[in-house]
mmCIF file of C-alpha atoms in Angstrom:
data_model
loop_
_atom_site.group_PDB
_atom_site.id
_atom_site.type_symbol
_atom_site.label_atom_id
_atom_site.label_comp_id
_atom_site.label_asym_id
_atom_site.label_seq_id
_atom_site.Cartn_x
_atom_site.Cartn_y
_atom_site.Cartn_z
ATOM 1 C CA UNK A 13 -39.241 -36.041 8.307
ATOM 2 C CA UNK A 14 -41.997 -38.016 7.057
ATOM 3 C CA UNK A 15 -42.681 -41.520 8.174
ATOM 4 C CA UNK A 16 -44.444 -44.394 7.228
ATOM 5 C CA UNK A 17 -47.419 -45.500 10.182
ATOM 6 C CA UNK A 18 -50.279 -47.609 10.373
ATOM 7 C CA UNK A 19 -52.606 -45.343 10.666
ATOM 8 C CA UNK A 20 -56.044 -46.515 9.044
ATOM 9 C CA UNK A 21 -58.602 -43.718 10.103
ATOM 10 C CA UNK A 22 -58.459 -40.079 10.551
ATOM 11 C CA UNK A 23 -61.108 -38.117 12.424
ATOM 12 C CA UNK A 24 -61.054 -34.356 11.795
ATOM 13 C CA UNK A 25 -62.529 -31.594 14.501
ATOM 14 C CA UNK A 26 -64.190 -28.678 12.362
ATOM 15 C CA UNK A 27 -63.898 -25.143 13.963
ATOM 16 C CA UNK A 28 -60.363 -23.987 14.945
ATOM 17 C CA UNK A 29 -59.111 -27.718 12.756
ATOM 18 C CA UNK A 30 -60.413 -27.462 9.630
ATOM 19 C CA UNK A 31 -62.792 -24.368 9.353
ATOM 20 C CA UNK A 32 -61.027 -20.767 9.862
ATOM 21 C CA UNK A 33 -62.698 -17.421 9.619
ATOM 22 C CA UNK A 34 -65.887 -18.984 8.085
ATOM 23 C CA UNK A 35 -64.050 -20.742 5.587
ATOM 24 C CA UNK A 36 -62.422 -24.363 4.933
ATOM 25 C CA UNK A 37 -58.803 -23.758 4.879
ATOM 26 C CA UNK A 38 -58.021 -24.865 1.027
ATOM 27 C CA UNK A 39 -54.805 -26.762 1.914
ATOM 28 C CA UNK A 40 -56.239 -29.058 4.613
ATOM 29 C CA UNK A 41 -59.085 -29.476 2.005
ATOM 30 C CA UNK A 42 -56.923 -30.442 -0.742
ATOM 31 C CA UNK A 43 -55.215 -33.114 2.240
ATOM 32 C CA UNK A 44 -58.464 -34.525 2.613
ATOM 33 C CA UNK A 45 -59.351 -34.883 -0.960
ATOM 34 C CA UNK A 46 -55.989 -36.978 -1.193
ATOM 35 C CA UNK A 47 -57.009 -39.107 2.056
ATOM 36 C CA UNK A 48 -60.270 -39.937 0.432
ATOM 37 C CA UNK A 49 -58.509 -40.741 -3.094
ATOM 38 C CA UNK A 50 -56.503 -43.318 -1.061
ATOM 39 C CA UNK A 51 -59.416 -44.938 0.022
ATOM 40 C CA UNK A 52 -58.525 -43.854 4.272
ATOM 41 C CA UNK A 53 -61.628 -43.663 6.179
ATOM 42 C CA UNK A 54 -62.374 -40.168 7.128
ATOM 43 C CA UNK A 55 -64.690 -38.739 9.894
ATOM 44 C CA UNK A 56 -65.688 -34.914 11.061
ATOM 45 C CA UNK A 57 -65.635 -35.379 14.955
ATOM 46 C CA UNK A 58 -67.787 -32.373 15.978
ATOM 47 C CA UNK A 59 -69.564 -30.540 18.935
ATOM 48 C CA UNK A 60 -71.822 -29.072 15.547
ATOM 49 C CA UNK A 61 -74.968 -30.962 15.035
ATOM 50 C CA UNK A 62 -75.644 -32.960 12.096
ATOM 51 C CA UNK A 63 -77.043 -30.151 10.021
ATOM 52 C CA UNK A 64 -74.582 -27.888 11.161
ATOM 53 C CA UNK A 65 -71.767 -30.075 9.956
ATOM 54 C CA UNK A 66 -72.932 -31.321 6.629
ATOM 55 C CA UNK A 67 -72.081 -28.436 4.485
ATOM 56 C CA UNK A 68 -68.435 -29.054 5.794
ATOM 57 C CA UNK A 69 -68.672 -32.470 5.283
ATOM 58 C CA UNK A 70 -70.478 -32.466 1.421
ATOM 59 C CA UNK A 71 -68.015 -29.746 0.474
ATOM 60 C CA UNK A 72 -65.218 -31.977 1.033
ATOM 61 C CA UNK A 73 -66.935 -35.537 0.578
ATOM 62 C CA UNK A 74 -66.135 -36.860 4.174
ATOM 63 C CA UNK A 75 -69.290 -39.981 4.552
ATOM 64 C CA UNK A 76 -68.560 -40.551 9.069
ATOM 65 C CA UNK A 77 -69.676 -38.006 11.277
ATOM 66 C CA UNK A 78 -69.617 -37.833 14.984
ATOM 67 C CA UNK A 79 -71.420 -34.743 16.523
ATOM 68 C CA UNK A 80 -72.832 -33.620 19.565
ATOM 69 C CA UNK A 81 -69.638 -34.395 20.858
ATOM 70 C CA UNK A 82 -69.814 -37.714 20.945
ATOM 71 C CA UNK A 83 -73.866 -37.918 21.328
ATOM 72 C CA UNK A 84 -74.740 -39.084 17.734
ATOM 73 C CA UNK A 85 -72.644 -41.300 15.143
ATOM 74 C CA UNK A 86 -73.720 -41.591 11.088
ATOM 75 C CA UNK A 87 -72.368 -43.117 8.297
ATOM 76 C CA UNK A 88 -74.016 -41.791 5.578
ATOM 77 C CA UNK A 89 -77.109 -41.670 6.508
ATOM 78 C CA UNK A 90 -77.115 -44.630 8.615
ATOM 79 C CA UNK A 91 -77.278 -43.807 12.138
ATOM 80 C CA UNK A 92 -74.515 -46.407 14.401
ATOM 81 C CA UNK A 93 -74.984 -44.919 17.917
ATOM 82 C CA UNK A 94 -77.334 -42.233 19.426
ATOM 83 C CA UNK A 95 -76.957 -41.030 23.135
ATOM 84 C CA UNK A 96 -79.523 -38.050 23.782
ATOM 85 C CA UNK A 97 -80.854 -36.143 26.368
ATOM 86 C CA UNK A 98 -83.615 -38.010 28.777
ATOM 87 C CA UNK A 99 -87.087 -36.079 28.405
ATOM 88 C CA UNK A 100 -86.742 -34.855 32.329
ATOM 89 C CA UNK A 101 -83.606 -33.411 31.962
ATOM 90 C CA UNK A 102 -84.864 -31.307 28.532
ATOM 91 C CA UNK A 103 -87.907 -30.220 30.150
ATOM 92 C CA UNK A 104 -86.011 -29.015 33.481
ATOM 93 C CA UNK A 105 -83.385 -27.087 31.833
ATOM 94 C CA UNK A 106 -85.784 -25.736 29.306
ATOM 95 C CA UNK A 107 -88.122 -24.063 32.776
ATOM 96 C CA UNK A 108 -84.985 -23.204 34.269
ATOM 97 C CA UNK A 109 -83.840 -21.209 31.611
ATOM 98 C CA UNK A 110 -87.472 -19.495 31.193
ATOM 99 C CA UNK A 111 -87.545 -18.391 34.759
ATOM 100 C CA UNK A 112 -84.156 -16.740 34.181
ATOM 101 C CA UNK A 113 -85.264 -15.214 30.910
ATOM 102 C CA UNK A 114 -82.487 -17.110 29.501
ATOM 103 C CA UNK A 115 -82.748 -17.557 25.448
ATOM 104 C CA UNK A 116 -81.966 -21.312 24.339
ATOM 105 C CA UNK A 117 -81.902 -23.389 21.418
ATOM 106 C CA UNK A 118 -82.711 -26.569 20.848
ATOM 107 C CA UNK A 119 -80.963 -29.395 18.421
ATOM 108 C CA UNK A 120 -82.626 -32.849 17.473
ATOM 109 C CA UNK A 121 -80.614 -35.351 14.787
ATOM 110 C CA UNK A 122 -81.622 -32.593 12.116
ATOM 111 C CA UNK A 123 -83.542 -30.282 13.436
ATOM 112 C CA UNK A 124 -82.460 -26.658 15.283
ATOM 113 C CA UNK A 125 -84.999 -24.402 16.287
ATOM 114 C CA UNK A 126 -86.010 -22.076 19.669
ATOM 115 C CA UNK A 127 -89.268 -21.756 21.205
ATOM 116 C CA UNK A 128 -88.697 -17.914 21.036
ATOM 117 C CA UNK A 129 -87.737 -15.476 19.279
ATOM 118 C CA UNK A 130 -83.587 -15.348 19.449
ATOM 119 C CA UNK A 131 -82.745 -11.517 20.401
ATOM 120 C CA UNK A 132 -81.089 -9.644 17.622
ATOM 121 C CA UNK A 133 -78.016 -9.177 20.261
ATOM 122 C CA UNK A 134 -77.375 -13.044 19.721
ATOM 123 C CA UNK A 135 -77.676 -13.320 16.088
ATOM 124 C CA UNK A 136 -73.948 -11.976 15.817
ATOM 125 C CA UNK A 137 -72.823 -14.664 18.176
ATOM 126 C CA UNK A 138 -74.516 -17.395 16.069
ATOM 127 C CA UNK A 139 -73.107 -16.176 12.691
ATOM 128 C CA UNK A 140 -69.537 -15.831 14.267
ATOM 129 C CA UNK A 141 -69.962 -19.756 14.704
ATOM 130 C CA UNK A 142 -71.340 -20.586 11.221
ATOM 131 C CA UNK A 143 -74.961 -21.685 13.089
ATOM 132 C CA UNK A 144 -77.385 -22.523 10.271
ATOM 133 C CA UNK A 145 -80.748 -20.743 10.407
ATOM 134 C CA UNK A 146 -82.650 -21.147 14.166
ATOM 135 C CA UNK A 147 -86.341 -21.252 13.039
ATOM 136 C CA UNK A 148 -88.966 -20.277 15.692
ATOM 137 C CA UNK A 149 -91.329 -22.865 16.507
ATOM 138 C CA UNK A 150 -93.622 -21.974 19.896
ATOM 139 C CA UNK A 151 -95.710 -25.168 18.928
ATOM 140 C CA UNK A 152 -92.441 -27.780 19.566
ATOM 141 C CA UNK A 153 -92.655 -27.370 22.948
ATOM 142 C CA UNK A 154 -95.713 -29.550 23.104
ATOM 143 C CA UNK A 155 -93.280 -32.182 21.202
ATOM 144 C CA UNK A 156 -90.580 -32.235 22.942
ATOM 145 C CA UNK A 157 -91.382 -35.640 24.922
ATOM 146 C CA UNK A 158 -91.902 -37.394 21.834
ATOM 147 C CA UNK A 159 -87.903 -35.923 19.750
ATOM 148 C CA UNK A 160 -84.689 -37.114 20.789
ATOM 149 C CA UNK A 161 -82.516 -33.772 21.829
ATOM 150 C CA UNK A 162 -78.805 -34.409 21.976
ATOM 151 C CA UNK A 163 -77.956 -30.281 22.804
ATOM 152 C CA UNK A 164 -78.940 -27.354 23.818
ATOM 153 C CA UNK A 165 -77.433 -23.954 23.713
ATOM 154 C CA UNK A 166 -78.194 -21.047 26.037
ATOM 155 C CA UNK A 167 -76.932 -17.322 26.064
ATOM 156 C CA UNK A 168 -75.818 -16.893 29.026
ATOM 157 C CA UNK A 169 -72.772 -15.646 31.055
ATOM 158 C CA UNK A 170 -70.324 -17.436 33.055
ATOM 159 C CA UNK A 171 -71.902 -17.009 36.451
ATOM 160 C CA UNK A 172 -75.107 -19.279 35.404
ATOM 161 C CA UNK A 173 -72.248 -22.195 34.616
ATOM 162 C CA UNK A 174 -71.827 -24.105 37.850
ATOM 163 C CA UNK A 175 -75.572 -22.962 38.914
ATOM 164 C CA UNK A 176 -76.984 -25.240 36.111
ATOM 165 C CA UNK A 177 -74.092 -27.933 36.874
ATOM 166 C CA UNK A 178 -75.173 -28.337 40.271
ATOM 167 C CA UNK A 179 -79.397 -28.414 39.358
ATOM 168 C CA UNK A 180 -78.710 -30.614 36.408
ATOM 169 C CA UNK A 181 -75.930 -33.391 37.279
ATOM 170 C CA UNK A 182 -76.466 -35.524 34.331
ATOM 171 C CA UNK A 183 -74.889 -32.411 32.202
ATOM 172 C CA UNK A 184 -71.715 -30.624 31.633
ATOM 173 C CA UNK A 185 -71.872 -27.067 30.398
ATOM 174 C CA UNK A 186 -69.457 -26.693 27.969
ATOM 175 C CA UNK A 187 -68.700 -22.780 26.862
ATOM 176 C CA UNK A 188 -67.723 -22.017 23.263
ATOM 177 C CA UNK A 189 -68.350 -17.889 23.784
ATOM 178 C CA UNK A 190 -68.426 -15.098 26.812
ATOM 179 C CA UNK A 191 -72.000 -15.336 25.932
ATOM 180 C CA UNK A 192 -73.062 -18.696 25.146
ATOM 181 C CA UNK A 193 -72.945 -22.254 26.059
ATOM 182 C CA UNK A 194 -73.848 -25.837 25.098
ATOM 183 C CA UNK A 195 -75.390 -28.012 27.680
ATOM 184 C CA UNK A 196 -73.984 -31.851 26.866
ATOM 185 C CA UNK A 197 -74.810 -35.267 28.332
ATOM 186 C CA UNK A 198 -72.105 -35.724 30.897
ATOM 187 C CA UNK A 199 -71.878 -39.001 30.003
ATOM 188 C CA UNK A 200 -71.214 -37.732 26.231
ATOM 189 C CA UNK A 201 -67.498 -37.470 24.892
ATOM 190 C CA UNK A 202 -66.269 -37.505 21.231
ATOM 191 C CA UNK A 203 -64.318 -40.605 22.213
ATOM 192 C CA UNK A 204 -67.311 -42.232 22.958
ATOM 193 C CA UNK A 205 -68.871 -41.370 19.277
ATOM 194 C CA UNK A 206 -65.628 -42.398 17.660
ATOM 195 C CA UNK A 207 -65.160 -45.947 19.444
ATOM 196 C CA UNK A 208 -68.476 -46.841 18.148
ATOM 197 C CA UNK A 209 -67.651 -46.090 14.697
ATOM 198 C CA UNK A 210 -64.225 -47.890 14.843
ATOM 199 C CA UNK A 211 -66.121 -50.834 16.076
ATOM 200 C CA UNK A 212 -68.323 -50.448 12.679
ATOM 201 C CA UNK A 213 -65.552 -50.336 10.666
ATOM 202 C CA UNK A 214 -63.229 -53.085 12.314
ATOM 203 C CA UNK A 215 -60.712 -50.329 13.069
ATOM 204 C CA UNK A 216 -58.477 -50.554 16.357
ATOM 205 C CA UNK A 217 -58.237 -47.177 18.228
ATOM 206 C CA UNK A 218 -54.485 -47.615 18.368
ATOM 207 C CA UNK A 219 -54.794 -47.600 14.197
ATOM 208 C CA UNK A 220 -56.816 -43.709 14.166
ATOM 209 C CA UNK A 221 -55.460 -40.241 14.530
ATOM 210 C CA UNK A 222 -57.663 -37.486 15.543
ATOM 211 C CA UNK A 223 -56.374 -33.499 14.682
ATOM 212 C CA UNK A 224 -58.205 -31.178 16.731
ATOM 213 C CA UNK A 225 -57.624 -27.992 18.767
ATOM 214 C CA UNK A 226 -60.436 -27.751 21.773
ATOM 215 C CA UNK A 227 -61.100 -28.841 25.229
ATOM 216 C CA UNK A 228 -63.420 -31.217 23.801
ATOM 217 C CA UNK A 229 -60.577 -32.589 21.851
ATOM 218 C CA UNK A 230 -58.556 -34.285 24.945
ATOM 219 C CA UNK A 231 -60.609 -37.225 25.149
ATOM 220 C CA UNK A 232 -59.663 -38.298 21.725
ATOM 221 C CA UNK A 233 -56.474 -37.897 22.228
ATOM 222 C CA UNK A 234 -56.201 -39.883 25.397
ATOM 223 C CA UNK A 235 -58.121 -42.883 23.132
ATOM 224 C CA UNK A 236 -56.354 -42.403 19.835
ATOM 225 C CA UNK A 237 -53.240 -44.245 18.817
ATOM 226 C CA UNK A 238 -51.871 -40.807 17.567
ATOM 227 C CA UNK A 239 -53.136 -37.485 18.185
ATOM 228 C CA UNK A 240 -52.637 -33.800 16.661
ATOM 229 C CA UNK A 241 -53.398 -30.442 18.605
ATOM 230 C CA UNK A 242 -53.191 -27.632 16.357
ATOM 231 C CA UNK A 243 -50.565 -24.778 16.380
ATOM 232 C CA UNK A 244 -53.407 -22.602 17.717
ATOM 233 C CA UNK A 245 -54.691 -24.419 20.537
ATOM 234 C CA UNK A 246 -54.408 -23.380 23.819
ATOM 235 C CA UNK A 247 -51.373 -25.004 26.022
ATOM 236 C CA UNK A 248 -53.331 -27.350 28.232
ATOM 237 C CA UNK A 249 -54.789 -28.645 24.824
ATOM 238 C CA UNK A 250 -50.935 -28.735 23.092
ATOM 239 C CA UNK A 251 -50.010 -31.024 26.392
ATOM 240 C CA UNK A 252 -52.758 -33.431 25.812
ATOM 241 C CA UNK A 253 -51.639 -34.203 22.292
ATOM 242 C CA UNK A 254 -48.955 -36.396 21.288
ATOM 243 C CA UNK A 255 -48.093 -34.333 18.726
ATOM 244 C CA UNK A 256 -48.390 -30.371 17.713
ATOM 245 C CA UNK A 257 -48.853 -29.084 14.367
ATOM 246 C CA UNK A 258 -48.959 -25.654 12.552
ATOM 247 C CA UNK A 259 -51.846 -23.485 13.048
ATOM 248 C CA UNK A 260 -55.215 -24.182 11.239
ATOM 249 C CA UNK A 261 -55.164 -21.167 8.834
ATOM 250 C CA UNK A 262 -51.695 -22.317 7.787
ATOM 251 C CA UNK A 263 -52.959 -26.002 7.019
ATOM 252 C CA UNK A 264 -52.309 -27.635 9.879
ATOM 253 C CA UNK A 265 -54.424 -30.374 8.825
ATOM 254 C CA UNK A 266 -52.389 -30.939 5.940
ATOM 255 C CA UNK A 267 -48.978 -30.794 7.758
ATOM 256 C CA UNK A 268 -49.998 -33.586 10.459
ATOM 257 C CA UNK A 269 -51.525 -35.849 7.464
ATOM 258 C CA UNK A 270 -48.039 -35.181 5.735
ATOM 259 C CA UNK A 271 -46.247 -36.104 8.742
ATOM 260 C CA UNK A 272 -47.913 -39.227 8.926
ATOM 261 C CA UNK A 273 -47.423 -40.134 5.484
ATOM 262 C CA UNK A 274 -50.952 -40.100 4.449
ATOM 263 C CA UNK A 275 -50.874 -37.893 1.955
#
């Protein structure tokens, strides 16, 4: 049954929520369009970089974005909050990866690049996660101290996860593929970025909903007044959310928003 709620802000994860099998789910896209028509603020809330998320945002007309799992927040072109890595950590991780012949990708607020060519064996991994083209720019090694780095990807197997977390306690390793991880700031969480955006908009967290499917959505589930895990989420993610909706490919976002009375 559809019930009237007081939700004033909607946060949406991308992968496994809005975006499945290389496309935005049409039923959910239509629901987002209705939200925007009804003047309800909507933000993507993702581990993706800005350039990795912008085509999804543009196609849906979503003006707000929380990227790098809370490390960067933007309202249109305006930057609301920014929490890049320290320069020493960036240098340290890249040097440790180089010693172990681990390929890395570097993300700034508007750029993604590698310092050496990415082996062809990893290109299908990137393609399966809708990554933008990664340019090899070895000369950027000289500029690392001058740019804000928000995330590093590394192609490595699971036995390295604990090794890097011990060596770099400022970071945590988020594994998104059996051969690939993100390095993220330990103090970064989607909910931190979301709280900055809510403050900017003058909306209380208890009046917001987050819909997502991954472990990096749990902080949002605990912080927002309303939360939905996708039907395709793991059991631990479902347990962390207040409600569970249908699968992403079935239009779970649209079904959650309908249950909230927003569409």
